XYZ file of C-alpha atoms in Angstrom:
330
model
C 0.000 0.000 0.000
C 1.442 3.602 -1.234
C 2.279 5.668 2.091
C -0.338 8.749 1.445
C -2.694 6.215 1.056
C -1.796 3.935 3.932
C -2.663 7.244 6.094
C -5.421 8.107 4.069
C -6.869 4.535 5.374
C -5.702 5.158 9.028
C -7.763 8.309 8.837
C -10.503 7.179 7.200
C -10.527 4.103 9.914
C -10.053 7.455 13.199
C -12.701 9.283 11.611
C -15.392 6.432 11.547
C -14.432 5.204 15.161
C -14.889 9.126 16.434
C -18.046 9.333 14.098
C -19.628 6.313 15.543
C -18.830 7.547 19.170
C -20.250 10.816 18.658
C -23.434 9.848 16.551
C -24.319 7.171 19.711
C -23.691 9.824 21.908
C -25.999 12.753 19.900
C -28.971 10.653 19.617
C -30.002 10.683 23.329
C -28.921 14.580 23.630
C -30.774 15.289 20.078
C -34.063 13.522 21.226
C -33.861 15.205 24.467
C -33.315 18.359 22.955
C -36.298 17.550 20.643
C -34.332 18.480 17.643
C -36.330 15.899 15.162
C -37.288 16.107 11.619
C -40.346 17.013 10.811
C -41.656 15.156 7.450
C -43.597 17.186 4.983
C -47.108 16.098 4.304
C -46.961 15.775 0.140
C -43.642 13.804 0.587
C -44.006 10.340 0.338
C -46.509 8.670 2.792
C -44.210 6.091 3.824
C -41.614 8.708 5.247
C -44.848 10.136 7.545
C -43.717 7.567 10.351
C -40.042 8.937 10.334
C -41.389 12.226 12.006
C -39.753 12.998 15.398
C -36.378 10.936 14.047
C -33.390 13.103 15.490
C -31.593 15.521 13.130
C -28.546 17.607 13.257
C -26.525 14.340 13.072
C -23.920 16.181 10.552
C -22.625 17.174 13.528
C -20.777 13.626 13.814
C -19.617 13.368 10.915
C -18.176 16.757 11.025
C -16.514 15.909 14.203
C -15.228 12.373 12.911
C -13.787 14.028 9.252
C -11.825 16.978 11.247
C -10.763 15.941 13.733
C -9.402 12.150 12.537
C -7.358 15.047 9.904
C -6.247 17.054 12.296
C -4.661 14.194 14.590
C -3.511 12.334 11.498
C -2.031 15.598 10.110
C -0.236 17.005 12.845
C 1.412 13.277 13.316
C 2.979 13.424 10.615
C 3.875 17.351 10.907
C 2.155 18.016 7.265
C -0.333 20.467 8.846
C -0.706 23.424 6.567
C -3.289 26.595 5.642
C -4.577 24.558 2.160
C -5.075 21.445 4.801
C -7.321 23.829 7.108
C -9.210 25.875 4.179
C -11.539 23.342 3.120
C -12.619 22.374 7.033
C -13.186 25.976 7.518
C -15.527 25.640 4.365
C -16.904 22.519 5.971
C -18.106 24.089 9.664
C -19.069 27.216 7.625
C -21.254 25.698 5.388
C -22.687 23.326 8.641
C -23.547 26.630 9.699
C -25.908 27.507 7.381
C -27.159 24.121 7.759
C -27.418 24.350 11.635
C -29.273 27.330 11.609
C -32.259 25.709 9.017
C -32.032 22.539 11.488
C -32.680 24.537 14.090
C -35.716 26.942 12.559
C -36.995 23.713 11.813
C -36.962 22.330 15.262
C -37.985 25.717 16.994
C -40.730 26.459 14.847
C -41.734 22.658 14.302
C -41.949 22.643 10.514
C -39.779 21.285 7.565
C -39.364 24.999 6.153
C -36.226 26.856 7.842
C -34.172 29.265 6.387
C -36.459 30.419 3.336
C -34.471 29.351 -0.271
C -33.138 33.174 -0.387
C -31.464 33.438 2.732
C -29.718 30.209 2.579
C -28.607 30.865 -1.213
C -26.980 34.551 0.057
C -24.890 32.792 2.579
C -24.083 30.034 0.075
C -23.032 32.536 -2.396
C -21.027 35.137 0.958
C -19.463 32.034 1.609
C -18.390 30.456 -1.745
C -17.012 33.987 -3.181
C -15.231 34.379 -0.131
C -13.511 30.605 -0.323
C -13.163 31.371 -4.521
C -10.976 34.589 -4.014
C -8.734 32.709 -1.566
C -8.300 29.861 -4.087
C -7.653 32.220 -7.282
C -5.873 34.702 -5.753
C -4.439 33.723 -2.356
C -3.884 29.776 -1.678
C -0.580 30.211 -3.483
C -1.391 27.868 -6.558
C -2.091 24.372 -6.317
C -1.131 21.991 -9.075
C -1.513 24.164 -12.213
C -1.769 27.639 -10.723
C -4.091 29.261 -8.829
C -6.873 30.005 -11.256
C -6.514 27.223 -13.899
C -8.662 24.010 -13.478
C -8.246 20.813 -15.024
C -10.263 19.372 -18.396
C -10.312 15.513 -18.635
C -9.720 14.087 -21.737
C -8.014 16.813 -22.896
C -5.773 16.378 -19.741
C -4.375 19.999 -19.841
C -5.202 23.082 -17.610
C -7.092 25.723 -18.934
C -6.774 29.363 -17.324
C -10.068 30.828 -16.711
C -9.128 33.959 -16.004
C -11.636 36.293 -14.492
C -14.233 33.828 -15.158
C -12.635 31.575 -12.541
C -13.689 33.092 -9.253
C -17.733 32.777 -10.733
C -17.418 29.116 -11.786
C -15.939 28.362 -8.332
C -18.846 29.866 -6.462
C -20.804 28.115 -8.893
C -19.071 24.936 -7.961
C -19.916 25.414 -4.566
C -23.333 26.127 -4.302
C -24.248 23.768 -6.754
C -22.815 20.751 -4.844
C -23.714 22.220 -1.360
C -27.392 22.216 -2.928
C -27.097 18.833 -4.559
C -25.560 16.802 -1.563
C -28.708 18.565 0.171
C -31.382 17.567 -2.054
C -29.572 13.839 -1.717
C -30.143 13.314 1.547
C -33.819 11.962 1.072
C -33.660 8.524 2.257
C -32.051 6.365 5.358
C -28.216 6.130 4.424
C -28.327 7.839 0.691
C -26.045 11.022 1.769
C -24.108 9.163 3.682
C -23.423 5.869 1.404
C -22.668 7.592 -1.393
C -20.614 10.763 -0.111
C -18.442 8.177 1.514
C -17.829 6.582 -1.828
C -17.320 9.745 -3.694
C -14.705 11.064 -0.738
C -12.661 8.101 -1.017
C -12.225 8.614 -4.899
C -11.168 11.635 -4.141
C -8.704 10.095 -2.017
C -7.661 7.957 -4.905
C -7.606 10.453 -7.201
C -6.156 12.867 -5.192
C -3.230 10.990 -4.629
C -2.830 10.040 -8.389
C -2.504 13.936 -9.143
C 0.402 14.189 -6.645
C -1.135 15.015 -3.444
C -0.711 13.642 -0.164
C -1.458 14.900 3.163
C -4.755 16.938 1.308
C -6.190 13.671 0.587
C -5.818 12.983 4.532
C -8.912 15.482 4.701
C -11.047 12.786 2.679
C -10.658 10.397 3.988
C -11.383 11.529 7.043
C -15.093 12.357 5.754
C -15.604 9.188 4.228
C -14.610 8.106 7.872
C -17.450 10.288 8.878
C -19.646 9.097 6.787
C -19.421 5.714 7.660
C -19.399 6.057 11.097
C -22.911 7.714 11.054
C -24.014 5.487 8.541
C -24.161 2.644 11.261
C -26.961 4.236 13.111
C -28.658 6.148 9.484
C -29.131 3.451 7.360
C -32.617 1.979 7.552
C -34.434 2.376 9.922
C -32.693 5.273 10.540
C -32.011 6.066 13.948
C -30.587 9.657 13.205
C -30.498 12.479 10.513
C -27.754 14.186 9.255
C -29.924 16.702 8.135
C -28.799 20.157 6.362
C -26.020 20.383 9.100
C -24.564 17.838 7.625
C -25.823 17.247 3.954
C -24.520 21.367 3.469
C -21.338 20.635 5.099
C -20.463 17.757 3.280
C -21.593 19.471 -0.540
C -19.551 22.574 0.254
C -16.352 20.486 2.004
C -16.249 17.623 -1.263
C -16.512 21.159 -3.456
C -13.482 23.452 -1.626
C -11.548 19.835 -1.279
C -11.960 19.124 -5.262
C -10.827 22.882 -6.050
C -7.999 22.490 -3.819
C -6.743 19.562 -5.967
C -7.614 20.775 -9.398
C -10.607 17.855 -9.633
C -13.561 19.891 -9.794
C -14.884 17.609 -13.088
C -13.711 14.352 -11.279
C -15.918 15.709 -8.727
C -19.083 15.902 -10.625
C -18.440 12.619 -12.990
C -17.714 10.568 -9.432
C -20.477 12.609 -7.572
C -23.144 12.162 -10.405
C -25.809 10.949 -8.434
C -25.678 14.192 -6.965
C -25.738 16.413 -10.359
C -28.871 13.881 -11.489
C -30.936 14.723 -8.287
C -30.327 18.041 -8.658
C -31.071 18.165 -12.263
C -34.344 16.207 -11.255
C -35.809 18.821 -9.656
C -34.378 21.496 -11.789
C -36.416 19.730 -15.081
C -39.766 19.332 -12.996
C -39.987 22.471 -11.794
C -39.320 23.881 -14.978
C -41.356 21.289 -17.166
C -44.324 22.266 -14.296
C -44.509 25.329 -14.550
C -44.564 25.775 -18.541
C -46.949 22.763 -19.004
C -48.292 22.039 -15.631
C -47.208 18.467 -15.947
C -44.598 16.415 -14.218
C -41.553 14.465 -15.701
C -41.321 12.368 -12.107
C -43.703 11.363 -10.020
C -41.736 13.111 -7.504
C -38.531 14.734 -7.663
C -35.698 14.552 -5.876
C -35.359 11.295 -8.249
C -34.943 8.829 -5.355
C -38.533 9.917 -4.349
C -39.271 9.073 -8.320
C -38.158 5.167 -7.939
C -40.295 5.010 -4.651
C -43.507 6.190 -5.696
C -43.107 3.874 -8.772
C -43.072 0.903 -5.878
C -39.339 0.175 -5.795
C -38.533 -0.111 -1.901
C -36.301 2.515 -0.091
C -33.554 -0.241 1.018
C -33.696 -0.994 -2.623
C -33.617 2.337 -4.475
C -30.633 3.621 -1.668
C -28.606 0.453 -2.761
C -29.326 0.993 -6.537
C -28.287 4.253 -5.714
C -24.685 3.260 -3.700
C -24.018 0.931 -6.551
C -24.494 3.635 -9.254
C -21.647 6.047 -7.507
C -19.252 3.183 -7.585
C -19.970 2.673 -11.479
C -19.398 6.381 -11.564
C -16.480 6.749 -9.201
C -14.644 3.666 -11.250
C -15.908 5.934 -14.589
C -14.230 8.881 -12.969
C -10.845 6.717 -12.304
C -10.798 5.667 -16.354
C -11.353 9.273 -17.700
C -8.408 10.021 -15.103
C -6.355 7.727 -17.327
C -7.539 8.281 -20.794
């Protein structure tokens, strides 16, 4: 096993333990606290009995991805500011996921933050994190503000146009991961999948202790998927579904792998793109392309079972993630 990814696996293995710990540990607190989901009525009847199911259980795997890095890191003395960045994007984007969470458990309804607020802290956040990679982080592989084209394998400048198509980056994965997390273990299964390509991948482009950050969510992940997959006993809700969009996002720009990102993390760009087509499709024709979008919701309501369409799902991102590792090598 190649060193940076022997570590990678040590981390990944910290992260998990500290995940699981935390996530047994936040389900007596969260249901004390009565922070529970609340399931919306036109959602899928089946989901009605998952009502008062505690949420905020990002929190966990936020804990088990950091810290696992941060121990691992500072081990092996590799601790740097383009290590940090994308775990300040992480707890920064939990934030805005924290703060729907909690609307929603205050005010006892599956609203929150409305869709403008959270996009203007999406966007504060994102522009911030996209001047500090263009102009600031010191250039990663091939410079600061050029990203990397598969196929072509060359980097392309952007230019000024960089700093938008980073914030768009961000939001749009922040958003997708969100609109993922839908049904017991989904997020988690297949963001833990997706992280440790990146790990892979990372460490075919030359990185090492970057990839330690990675693995360290796919850790996370896993951890909490022990107590999320069905029945799930815990959410991860936006705390963690916004957190985990917005760290995969800053940890792909950091390593130049922003269209590895969205080839491995497809099942993300095809929910999103789900709900992008109905809505639009709806309101020109008044008809719907899905019986219900997010997509997983689609398979569902056309009778396929939850266990069945999350596992359909999980296998799908490894058919993608093993897609992304070919393009890397064409």
């Amino acid at each position: 096993m190649d060193t940076p990814l022997m570590y990678a696996v040590i981390t990944l293995v910290t992260g998990w333990v500290i995940s699981a710990f935390v996530t047994s540990k936040l389900i007596p607190f969260l249901k004390k606290k009565q922070f529970q989901q609340y399931v919306r009525e036109e959602g899928p009847q089946s989901h009605l009995k998952k009502t008062g199911t505690p949420s905020m259980g990002g929190i966990a795997i936020i804990t088990g991805a950091i810290v696992s890095s941060l121990l691992v890191n500072t081990a092996l003395g590799s601790m740097s500011v383009k290590i940090l960045v994308p775990m300040v994007v992480m707890v920064l984007f939990a934030l805005i996921g924290f703060i729907d969470d909690y609307e929603k458990a205050i005010k006892k309804n599956n609203l929150g933050l409305n869709p403008k607020q959270k996009i203007v802290m999406q966007l504060v956040f994102s522009l911030g994190f996209a001047v500090y990679a263009a102009y600031f982080s010191g250039g990663s592989l091939g410079g600061g503000t050029e990203v990397w084209i598969p196929f072509a394998d060359v980097y392309v400048d952007f230019g000024w146009l960089y700093v938008p198509f980073i914030v768009f980056v961000m939001v749009a994965m922040s958003n997708a991961v969100n609109l993922t997390d839908g049904l017991d273990g989904l997020a988690s299964g297949v963001t833990a999948l997706v992280a440790f390509f990146m790990v892979v991948g990372g460490i075919a482009f030359g990185f090492s202790a970057e990839v330690l950050f990675f693995g360290g969510i796919a850790g996370g992940c896993l951890g909490f998927l022990m107590y999320n997959r069905n029945p799930a006993k815990i959410f991860m809700g936006d705390t963690g579904s916004m957190a985990l969009g917005g760290a995969l996002a800053a940890g792909a720009v950091m390593m130049k792998m922003e269209f590895l990102l969205a080839i491995a993390g497809l099942i993300y760009v095809l929910e999103a793109l789900s709900v992008i087509i109905q809505v639009a499709v709806f309101k020109k024709t008044g008809k719907r392309v899905f019986k219900m979008a997010p997509l997983h919701h689609h398979f569902e309501l056309s009778g396929m079972e939850e266990r069945k369409v999350v596992a359909m799902f999980w296998g799908l991102t490894l058919l993608f993630c093993l897609l992304a590792l070919l393009v890397m090598n064409i």
